[in-house]
Amino acid sequence: MTTTDALPKPAGGTASNDLQDILIVDTDVHVHESPGELAPYADMPWRVALENIKNNREGYLDIPSFSPGVSDGSYQAKWPTAHEGARMVWTAEQMRQELDQINVDLGLLFPDHLLKLPVLPQVDYASAIARAYNRWLVERWASRERGLLGLIVACNHDPDDAAREIRRYADHPDIVGAYLPCAGLDVLWGNRKYDPIYTAAQDTGMPLLLHSVTVTHPVFPFNNHAFDTELARHTTSHTFSIMSNLVDMVTRGTFVRFPEIRFAVSEAGVSWMPWLMLRMDKEYLERRRDVPFLKYPPSHYLKKVYVCTQPIEEPENLEDLVTLINLFEGEDRTMFASDWPHHDFDHPMKIDQIPFSDQARRKVFGENALRYLNIDSTGKKL
């Protein structure tokens, strides 16, 4: 892999003096979709349904009948200051301007409200929203020229429909992957019901990214209603969701059946991965008869998963982060993510403080993402 010292910076980005020689690929930025925005792109009769709720009250990642909050409506009563720093990005032009300000050259686009797509109970409605979002994303947001690279939504409710969406957009020059929603997911992503999605991804070479968000929902690991603080819920929800999905994928043989798919996980930090590898390998020693299809210990498969940095842990000794990443052999699999513009976003300067080697820094900020997405430094597919 050519180092980013030899890679041109795309015209869309404006680097700071400290990071001007490093290509920065941000693997987690969020567009802002709404029922009114998606309605013109939706099939009937769901277009009418979205029109009917376009004026519903909007909270932080919370619109009734679109991305509902907790079922008893008590979110604000329990956690009145949960997301006081919430903000949104409404247009591609705004996104490009703001990414320039934080020195990002290429940004990978996730949704806002559709992070919670799995909590919607109606299959046809959820699938229609996902299709509308994908059309809207392509027409209004995704643009290689702007350095804004799109991820379509693969709706978990209807794997066959999601597989068709993957095949439909696989060759689109501005779409580089598919997003697998995790919040409130039932069943987890290792289940064979999702094999049509994986088959389409492997056939087309489309990377897949798992992304979670905090919800309260009656499925593991989101049955967190007993907590009385957002601190407790946010500490556990994202990370436990990603871990449980990876455990399910390993123990059901997803990585064995689909060895060519490039998987990534987003918005869970990095510190959990060494623990998960060690814990699963320990259990494998005693219970390998449960998983006779695994040719290697679980850590072998987990090491192939790309890990996005946000929200990066902040130990007193930043060298501990280098140690943690080395423990899962993550120098070639860790990718910078900011989570812009959400309240807990990480500025590239935060990652730049970590005492990486120069080579590792270039990999984490850009090279690993280029390899994962199979693109060049301008976002063009290879």
Tab-separated table of C-alpha atoms in Angstrom:
chain	number	residue	atom	x	y	z
A	1	MET	CA	0.000	0.000	0.000
A	2	THR	CA	1.363	3.389	-0.958
A	3	THR	CA	1.710	5.727	2.011
A	4	THR	CA	-0.366	8.868	2.112
A	5	ASP	CA	2.811	10.938	1.796
A	6	ALA	CA	2.573	10.070	-1.894
A	7	LEU	CA	-1.197	10.454	-2.146
A	8	PRO	CA	-2.696	13.748	-3.353
A	9	LYS	CA	-5.159	15.486	-1.034
A	10	PRO	CA	-8.588	15.775	-2.700
A	11	ALA	CA	-9.633	19.240	-3.752
A	12	GLY	CA	-12.568	19.190	-1.302
A	13	GLY	CA	-10.458	19.143	1.864
A	14	THR	CA	-8.538	21.879	3.634
A	15	ALA	CA	-5.975	20.508	6.086
A	16	SER	CA	-4.723	22.221	9.213
A	17	ASN	CA	-1.018	22.948	9.562
A	18	ASP	CA	-0.602	20.000	11.965
A	19	LEU	CA	-2.326	17.443	9.702
A	20	GLN	CA	-1.660	18.906	6.271
A	21	ASP	CA	0.459	15.967	5.105
A	22	ILE	CA	-2.028	13.269	6.147
A	23	LEU	CA	-5.052	12.155	4.164
A	24	ILE	CA	-7.998	11.991	6.582
A	25	VAL	CA	-10.871	9.640	5.810
A	26	ASP	CA	-13.701	9.963	8.324
A	27	THR	CA	-15.627	6.686	8.454
A	28	ASP	CA	-18.590	8.038	10.432
A	29	VAL	CA	-20.369	11.306	9.620
A	30	HIS	CA	-24.133	11.783	9.773
A	31	VAL	CA	-26.558	13.348	7.332
A	32	HIS	CA	-29.951	14.458	8.621
A	33	GLU	CA	-33.013	12.827	7.077
A	34	SER	CA	-36.635	13.486	8.042
A	35	PRO	CA	-40.059	12.201	6.968
A	36	GLY	CA	-40.642	15.307	4.860
A	37	GLU	CA	-37.275	14.948	3.138
A	38	LEU	CA	-37.814	11.271	2.291
A	39	ALA	CA	-41.503	11.469	1.319
A	40	PRO	CA	-40.923	12.451	-2.364
A	41	TYR	CA	-38.586	9.458	-2.740
A	42	ALA	CA	-40.939	6.893	-1.158
A	43	ASP	CA	-43.219	4.433	-2.932
A	44	MET	CA	-46.957	4.706	-2.451
A	45	PRO	CA	-48.741	4.363	-0.053
A	46	TRP	CA	-45.769	5.035	2.220
A	47	ARG	CA	-45.234	8.449	0.645
A	48	VAL	CA	-48.562	9.498	2.127
A	49	ALA	CA	-47.593	8.017	5.492
A	50	LEU	CA	-44.403	10.080	5.581
A	51	GLU	CA	-46.274	13.208	4.521
A	52	ASN	CA	-48.680	12.662	7.403
A	53	ILE	CA	-45.889	12.657	9.998
A	54	LYS	CA	-43.604	15.306	8.512
A	55	ASN	CA	-44.662	17.834	11.155
A	56	ASN	CA	-44.263	15.483	14.132
A	57	ARG	CA	-42.190	16.809	16.995
A	58	GLU	CA	-38.506	16.067	16.503
A	59	GLY	CA	-36.167	15.333	19.378
A	60	TYR	CA	-32.592	14.130	19.239
A	61	LEU	CA	-32.793	11.072	16.967
A	62	ASP	CA	-36.438	10.811	17.982
A	63	ILE	CA	-39.485	11.365	15.760
A	64	PRO	CA	-42.708	9.507	16.634
A	65	SER	CA	-43.608	6.875	14.010
A	66	PHE	CA	-40.226	7.388	12.303
A	67	SER	CA	-37.473	6.917	14.894
A	68	PRO	CA	-39.421	6.520	18.123
A	69	GLY	CA	-37.881	6.995	21.559
A	70	VAL	CA	-38.570	4.724	24.526
A	71	SER	CA	-41.974	3.093	24.356
A	72	ASP	CA	-43.406	4.714	27.485
A	73	GLY	CA	-42.566	8.251	26.352
A	74	SER	CA	-40.544	8.952	29.478
A	75	TYR	CA	-37.185	9.759	27.915
A	76	GLN	CA	-37.188	13.448	28.779
A	77	ALA	CA	-38.582	12.788	32.233
A	78	LYS	CA	-35.778	10.367	33.086
A	79	TRP	CA	-32.889	12.044	31.287
A	80	PRO	CA	-33.687	15.771	30.904
A	81	THR	CA	-30.131	16.754	29.907
A	82	ALA	CA	-29.238	13.692	27.873
A	83	HIS	CA	-28.337	15.408	24.598
A	84	GLU	CA	-28.245	19.110	25.234
A	85	GLY	CA	-25.502	19.520	22.597
A	86	ALA	CA	-27.478	18.035	19.685
A	87	ARG	CA	-27.003	19.564	16.234
A	88	MET	CA	-27.603	18.481	12.651
A	89	VAL	CA	-26.250	18.848	9.108
A	90	TRP	CA	-28.964	19.567	6.555
A	91	THR	CA	-27.218	19.774	3.165
A	92	ALA	CA	-24.227	18.367	1.327
A	93	GLU	CA	-22.827	21.876	1.005
A	94	GLN	CA	-23.005	22.408	4.757
A	95	MET	CA	-21.402	19.019	5.369
A	96	ARG	CA	-18.501	19.781	3.062
A	97	GLN	CA	-17.890	23.146	4.715
A	98	GLU	CA	-17.962	21.652	8.197
A	99	LEU	CA	-15.721	18.715	7.316
A	100	ASP	CA	-13.235	21.203	5.899
A	101	GLN	CA	-13.213	22.917	9.284
A	102	ILE	CA	-12.220	19.694	11.048
A	103	ASN	CA	-9.689	18.759	8.336
A	104	VAL	CA	-11.561	15.772	6.874
A	105	ASP	CA	-10.947	14.997	3.196
A	106	LEU	CA	-13.332	12.088	2.611
A	107	GLY	CA	-16.425	11.448	4.745
A	108	LEU	CA	-18.488	8.263	4.926
A	109	LEU	CA	-22.197	9.118	5.237
A	110	PHE	CA	-24.492	7.440	7.769
A	111	PRO	CA	-28.082	8.491	8.541
A	112	ASP	CA	-29.349	10.109	11.720
A	113	HIS	CA	-32.848	8.771	12.424
A	114	LEU	CA	-32.403	5.553	10.469
A	115	LEU	CA	-29.821	4.489	13.024
A	116	LYS	CA	-32.942	3.274	14.847
A	117	LEU	CA	-34.576	1.580	11.847
A	118	PRO	CA	-34.810	-1.878	13.508
A	119	VAL	CA	-37.218	-0.637	16.198
A	120	LEU	CA	-39.943	-0.055	13.584
A	121	PRO	CA	-42.298	-3.061	13.742
A	122	GLN	CA	-43.838	-3.013	10.238
A	123	VAL	CA	-41.740	-4.760	7.593
A	124	ASP	CA	-43.119	-3.036	4.492
A	125	TYR	CA	-42.927	0.421	6.078
A	126	ALA	CA	-39.324	-0.028	7.262
A	127	SER	CA	-38.230	-1.349	3.874
A	128	ALA	CA	-39.956	1.524	2.069
A	129	ILE	CA	-38.186	4.054	4.286
A	130	ALA	CA	-34.830	2.400	3.578
A	131	ARG	CA	-35.411	2.488	-0.187
A	132	ALA	CA	-36.506	6.130	-0.022
A	133	TYR	CA	-33.442	7.021	2.021
A	134	ASN	CA	-31.136	5.361	-0.501
A	135	ARG	CA	-32.681	7.294	-3.390
A	136	TRP	CA	-32.518	10.551	-1.426
A	137	LEU	CA	-28.912	9.904	-0.413
A	138	VAL	CA	-27.814	9.344	-4.002
A	139	GLU	CA	-29.647	12.387	-5.344
A	140	ARG	CA	-29.021	14.891	-2.537
A	141	TRP	CA	-25.866	13.882	-0.669
A	142	ALA	CA	-23.435	11.326	-2.049
A	143	SER	CA	-20.783	12.979	-4.216
A	144	ARG	CA	-17.244	11.807	-4.819
A	145	GLU	CA	-16.398	15.263	-6.130
A	146	ARG	CA	-17.323	16.712	-2.721
A	147	GLY	CA	-15.559	13.921	-0.885
A	148	LEU	CA	-18.903	12.649	0.490
A	149	LEU	CA	-19.176	8.894	0.026
A	150	GLY	CA	-22.528	7.186	0.487
A	151	LEU	CA	-23.560	4.089	2.426
A	152	ILE	CA	-26.947	2.690	1.516
A	153	VAL	CA	-29.147	1.276	4.266
A	154	ALA	CA	-29.580	-2.507	4.244
A	155	CYS	CA	-32.948	-2.931	5.942
A	156	ASN	CA	-32.883	-5.855	8.378
A	157	HIS	CA	-36.656	-6.356	8.167
A	158	ASP	CA	-36.578	-7.722	4.601
A	159	PRO	CA	-33.195	-9.255	3.688
A	160	ASP	CA	-34.278	-10.051	0.127
A	161	ASP	CA	-35.229	-6.429	-0.496
A	162	ALA	CA	-31.981	-5.251	1.118
A	163	ALA	CA	-30.036	-7.606	-1.157
A	164	ARG	CA	-31.730	-6.073	-4.183
A	165	GLU	CA	-30.719	-2.604	-2.964
A	166	ILE	CA	-27.097	-3.723	-2.605
A	167	ARG	CA	-27.056	-5.061	-6.162
A	168	ARG	CA	-28.826	-1.938	-7.451
A	169	TYR	CA	-26.247	0.480	-6.022
A	170	ALA	CA	-23.091	-1.653	-6.061
A	171	ASP	CA	-21.713	0.013	-9.195
A	172	HIS	CA	-22.789	3.559	-8.366
A	173	PRO	CA	-19.644	5.717	-8.285
A	174	ASP	CA	-20.741	7.646	-5.165
A	175	ILE	CA	-21.839	4.606	-3.117
A	176	VAL	CA	-19.023	2.675	-1.440
A	177	GLY	CA	-20.768	0.357	1.017
A	178	ALA	CA	-23.881	-0.643	2.948
A	179	TYR	CA	-24.810	0.154	6.528
A	180	LEU	CA	-26.245	-2.559	8.799
A	181	PRO	CA	-28.343	-1.001	11.623
A	182	CYS	CA	-27.933	-2.531	15.069
A	183	ALA	CA	-30.006	-0.527	17.559
A	184	GLY	CA	-32.918	-2.616	18.822
A	185	LEU	CA	-32.062	-5.380	16.335
A	186	ASP	CA	-33.920	-8.651	16.779
A	187	VAL	CA	-32.561	-11.070	15.516
A	188	LEU	CA	-28.809	-10.377	15.518
A	189	TRP	CA	-26.736	-10.151	12.336
A	190	GLY	CA	-25.366	-13.710	12.571
A	191	ASN	CA	-28.748	-15.263	11.791
A	192	ARG	CA	-28.986	-17.080	8.471
A	193	LYS	CA	-32.082	-15.053	7.565
A	194	TYR	CA	-29.609	-12.322	6.566
A	195	ASP	CA	-27.691	-14.546	4.144
A	196	PRO	CA	-29.296	-12.866	1.089
A	197	ILE	CA	-27.669	-9.587	2.218
A	198	TYR	CA	-24.318	-11.272	2.681
A	199	THR	CA	-24.553	-13.111	-0.616
A	200	ALA	CA	-25.230	-9.855	-2.451
A	201	ALA	CA	-22.367	-8.109	-0.640
A	202	GLN	CA	-19.916	-10.886	-1.430
A	203	ASP	CA	-21.035	-11.119	-5.057
A	204	THR	CA	-20.658	-7.371	-5.602
A	205	GLY	CA	-17.653	-6.719	-3.365
A	206	MET	CA	-19.612	-4.173	-1.306
A	207	PRO	CA	-18.205	-3.562	2.206
A	208	LEU	CA	-20.610	-3.755	5.162
A	209	LEU	CA	-20.525	-1.525	8.254
A	210	LEU	CA	-22.381	-2.210	11.509
A	211	HIS	CA	-23.429	0.910	13.426
A	212	SER	CA	-25.332	1.104	16.693
A	213	VAL	CA	-26.996	3.816	18.751
A	214	THR	CA	-28.464	4.079	22.243
A	215	VAL	CA	-32.088	2.994	22.551
A	216	THR	CA	-34.282	1.399	25.207
A	217	HIS	CA	-35.923	-1.621	23.624
A	218	PRO	CA	-37.056	-5.026	24.925
A	219	VAL	CA	-34.256	-7.043	23.265
A	220	PHE	CA	-30.719	-7.838	24.355
A	221	PRO	CA	-28.606	-5.767	24.853
A	222	PHE	CA	-31.005	-2.810	24.755
A	223	ASN	CA	-33.280	-3.879	27.606
A	224	ASN	CA	-31.592	-1.179	29.670
A	225	HIS	CA	-34.724	0.279	31.223
A	226	ALA	CA	-33.421	-0.370	34.746
A	227	PHE	CA	-30.744	2.302	34.393
A	228	ASP	CA	-31.687	5.721	35.692
A	229	THR	CA	-28.954	7.730	33.944
A	230	GLU	CA	-27.896	8.364	30.383
A	231	LEU	CA	-24.333	7.700	31.561
A	232	ALA	CA	-25.259	4.083	32.241
A	233	ARG	CA	-27.226	3.616	29.039
A	234	HIS	CA	-24.665	5.200	26.755
A	235	THR	CA	-21.776	3.345	28.409
A	236	THR	CA	-23.293	-0.017	27.594
A	237	SER	CA	-25.628	0.267	24.606
A	238	HIS	CA	-23.296	0.899	21.672
A	239	THR	CA	-20.464	-1.382	22.731
A	240	PHE	CA	-22.607	-4.274	23.967
A	241	SER	CA	-24.617	-4.134	20.748
A	242	ILE	CA	-21.527	-4.393	18.554
A	243	MET	CA	-20.038	-7.155	20.699
A	244	SER	CA	-23.212	-9.232	20.738
A	245	ASN	CA	-23.571	-8.997	16.974
A	246	LEU	CA	-19.960	-10.040	16.392
A	247	VAL	CA	-20.319	-12.960	18.822
A	248	ASP	CA	-23.425	-14.054	16.914
A	249	MET	CA	-21.656	-13.731	13.565
A	250	VAL	CA	-18.654	-15.752	14.733
A	251	THR	CA	-20.638	-18.509	16.438
A	252	ARG	CA	-23.119	-18.901	13.571
A	253	GLY	CA	-20.365	-19.040	10.957
A	254	THR	CA	-21.034	-15.805	9.062
A	255	PHE	CA	-17.316	-15.162	8.578
A	256	VAL	CA	-16.790	-18.739	7.398
A	257	ARG	CA	-19.646	-18.718	4.892
A	258	PHE	CA	-18.759	-15.277	3.527
A	259	PRO	CA	-14.970	-14.989	3.792
A	260	GLU	CA	-14.628	-12.290	1.126
A	261	ILE	CA	-16.853	-9.649	2.746
A	262	ARG	CA	-15.033	-6.754	4.388
A	263	PHE	CA	-16.825	-5.943	7.671
A	264	ALA	CA	-16.407	-2.883	9.887
A	265	VAL	CA	-17.970	-1.814	13.181
A	266	SER	CA	-18.637	1.791	14.105
A	267	GLU	CA	-19.243	3.914	17.206
A	268	ALA	CA	-18.099	1.586	19.957
A	269	GLY	CA	-14.505	2.688	20.557
A	270	VAL	CA	-11.653	0.158	20.518
A	271	SER	CA	-11.006	-1.102	24.060
A	272	TRP	CA	-13.589	-3.901	23.961
A	273	MET	CA	-11.992	-5.789	21.067
A	274	PRO	CA	-8.990	-7.309	22.938
A	275	TRP	CA	-11.306	-8.468	25.732
A	276	LEU	CA	-13.772	-10.030	23.301
A	277	MET	CA	-11.040	-11.894	21.452
A	278	LEU	CA	-9.534	-13.253	24.651
A	279	ARG	CA	-12.905	-14.186	26.161
A	280	MET	CA	-14.139	-15.984	23.041
A	281	ASP	CA	-10.872	-17.872	22.577
A	282	LYS	CA	-11.071	-19.019	26.207
A	283	GLU	CA	-14.631	-20.299	25.733
A	284	TYR	CA	-13.646	-21.924	22.433
A	285	LEU	CA	-11.105	-24.130	24.223
A	286	GLU	CA	-13.922	-25.795	26.169
A	287	ARG	CA	-16.860	-25.507	23.789
A	288	ARG	CA	-15.414	-25.834	20.307
A	289	ARG	CA	-17.833	-28.709	19.650
A	290	ASP	CA	-20.559	-26.024	19.496
A	291	VAL	CA	-18.893	-24.502	16.437
A	292	PRO	CA	-17.362	-27.360	14.391
A	293	PHE	CA	-17.415	-25.173	11.268
A	294	LEU	CA	-14.779	-22.824	12.720
A	295	LYS	CA	-11.360	-23.779	11.373
A	296	TYR	CA	-9.587	-21.370	13.724
A	297	PRO	CA	-10.203	-19.782	17.154
A	298	PRO	CA	-12.697	-16.881	17.192
A	299	SER	CA	-9.930	-14.272	17.405
A	300	HIS	CA	-8.788	-15.261	13.906
A	301	TYR	CA	-12.083	-14.031	12.482
A	302	LEU	CA	-12.390	-10.977	14.716
A	303	LYS	CA	-8.959	-9.775	13.605
A	304	LYS	CA	-10.366	-9.396	10.096
A	305	VAL	CA	-12.986	-6.872	11.247
A	306	TYR	CA	-12.167	-3.174	10.778
A	307	VAL	CA	-12.785	-1.041	13.878
A	308	CYS	CA	-13.703	2.660	13.755
A	309	THR	CA	-12.227	4.798	16.520
A	310	GLN	CA	-15.160	6.897	17.749
A	311	PRO	CA	-15.831	7.368	20.631
A	312	ILE	CA	-12.149	6.878	21.314
A	313	GLU	CA	-11.289	6.058	24.906
A	314	GLU	CA	-9.260	8.666	26.834
A	315	PRO	CA	-6.915	6.972	29.301
A	316	GLU	CA	-4.586	9.105	31.383
A	317	ASN	CA	-1.663	7.508	29.571
A	318	LEU	CA	-2.393	7.708	25.834
A	319	GLU	CA	0.183	5.020	25.144
A	320	ASP	CA	-2.397	2.607	26.563
A	321	LEU	CA	-4.462	3.142	23.399
A	322	VAL	CA	-1.540	2.027	21.259
A	323	THR	CA	-1.223	-1.061	23.457
A	324	LEU	CA	-4.930	-1.839	23.153
A	325	ILE	CA	-4.852	-1.542	19.369
A	326	ASN	CA	-1.733	-3.704	19.174
A	327	LEU	CA	-3.447	-6.352	21.315
A	328	PHE	CA	-5.950	-6.994	18.529
A	329	GLU	CA	-3.322	-6.442	15.811
A	330	GLY	CA	-5.315	-3.388	14.824
A	331	GLU	CA	-2.714	-1.204	13.147
A	332	ASP	CA	-4.021	-2.364	9.764
A	333	ARG	CA	-7.698	-2.503	10.790
A	334	THR	CA	-8.340	0.649	12.830
A	335	MET	CA	-9.990	3.564	10.990
A	336	PHE	CA	-10.524	7.147	12.081
A	337	ALA	CA	-14.129	8.198	12.763
A	338	SER	CA	-15.424	11.486	14.149
A	339	ASP	CA	-19.220	10.916	14.443
A	340	TRP	CA	-19.688	14.470	13.166
A	341	PRO	CA	-21.893	16.389	13.996
A	342	HIS	CA	-23.138	14.497	17.042
A	343	HIS	CA	-22.610	15.766	20.575
A	344	ASP	CA	-19.742	13.375	21.362
A	345	PHE	CA	-17.793	13.720	18.103
A	346	ASP	CA	-13.998	13.260	18.069
A	347	HIS	CA	-11.883	15.902	16.318
A	348	PRO	CA	-8.940	14.487	14.286
A	349	MET	CA	-6.632	16.351	16.655
A	350	LYS	CA	-7.779	13.995	19.422
A	351	ILE	CA	-6.556	10.959	17.489
A	352	ASP	CA	-3.407	12.840	16.499
A	353	GLN	CA	-2.485	13.055	20.198
A	354	ILE	CA	-2.149	9.268	20.408
A	355	PRO	CA	1.569	8.353	20.228
A	356	PHE	CA	1.336	6.254	17.075
A	357	SER	CA	4.319	5.697	14.845
A	358	ASP	CA	4.214	7.834	11.708
A	359	GLN	CA	3.302	4.771	9.668
A	360	ALA	CA	0.487	3.758	12.007
A	361	ARG	CA	-0.854	7.325	12.082
A	362	ARG	CA	-1.124	7.381	8.281
A	363	LYS	CA	-2.865	4.015	8.328
A	364	VAL	CA	-5.424	4.982	10.977
A	365	PHE	CA	-6.216	8.371	9.464
A	366	GLY	CA	-6.616	7.199	5.888
A	367	GLU	CA	-4.815	4.210	4.436
A	368	ASN	CA	-6.829	1.546	6.248
A	369	ALA	CA	-10.104	3.112	5.109
A	370	LEU	CA	-8.907	3.294	1.506
A	371	ARG	CA	-8.085	-0.407	1.597
A	372	TYR	CA	-11.326	-1.320	3.363
A	373	LEU	CA	-13.460	0.618	0.880
A	374	ASN	CA	-11.228	-0.300	-2.095
A	375	ILE	CA	-10.947	3.324	-3.231
A	376	ASP	CA	-8.152	5.758	-4.038
A	377	SER	CA	-7.460	9.022	-2.227
A	378	THR	CA	-10.129	10.845	-4.253
A	379	GLY	CA	-12.842	8.312	-3.408
A	380	LYS	CA	-12.750	6.634	-6.810
A	381	LYS	CA	-13.367	2.905	-6.738
A	382	LEU	CA	-10.427	0.727	-7.734
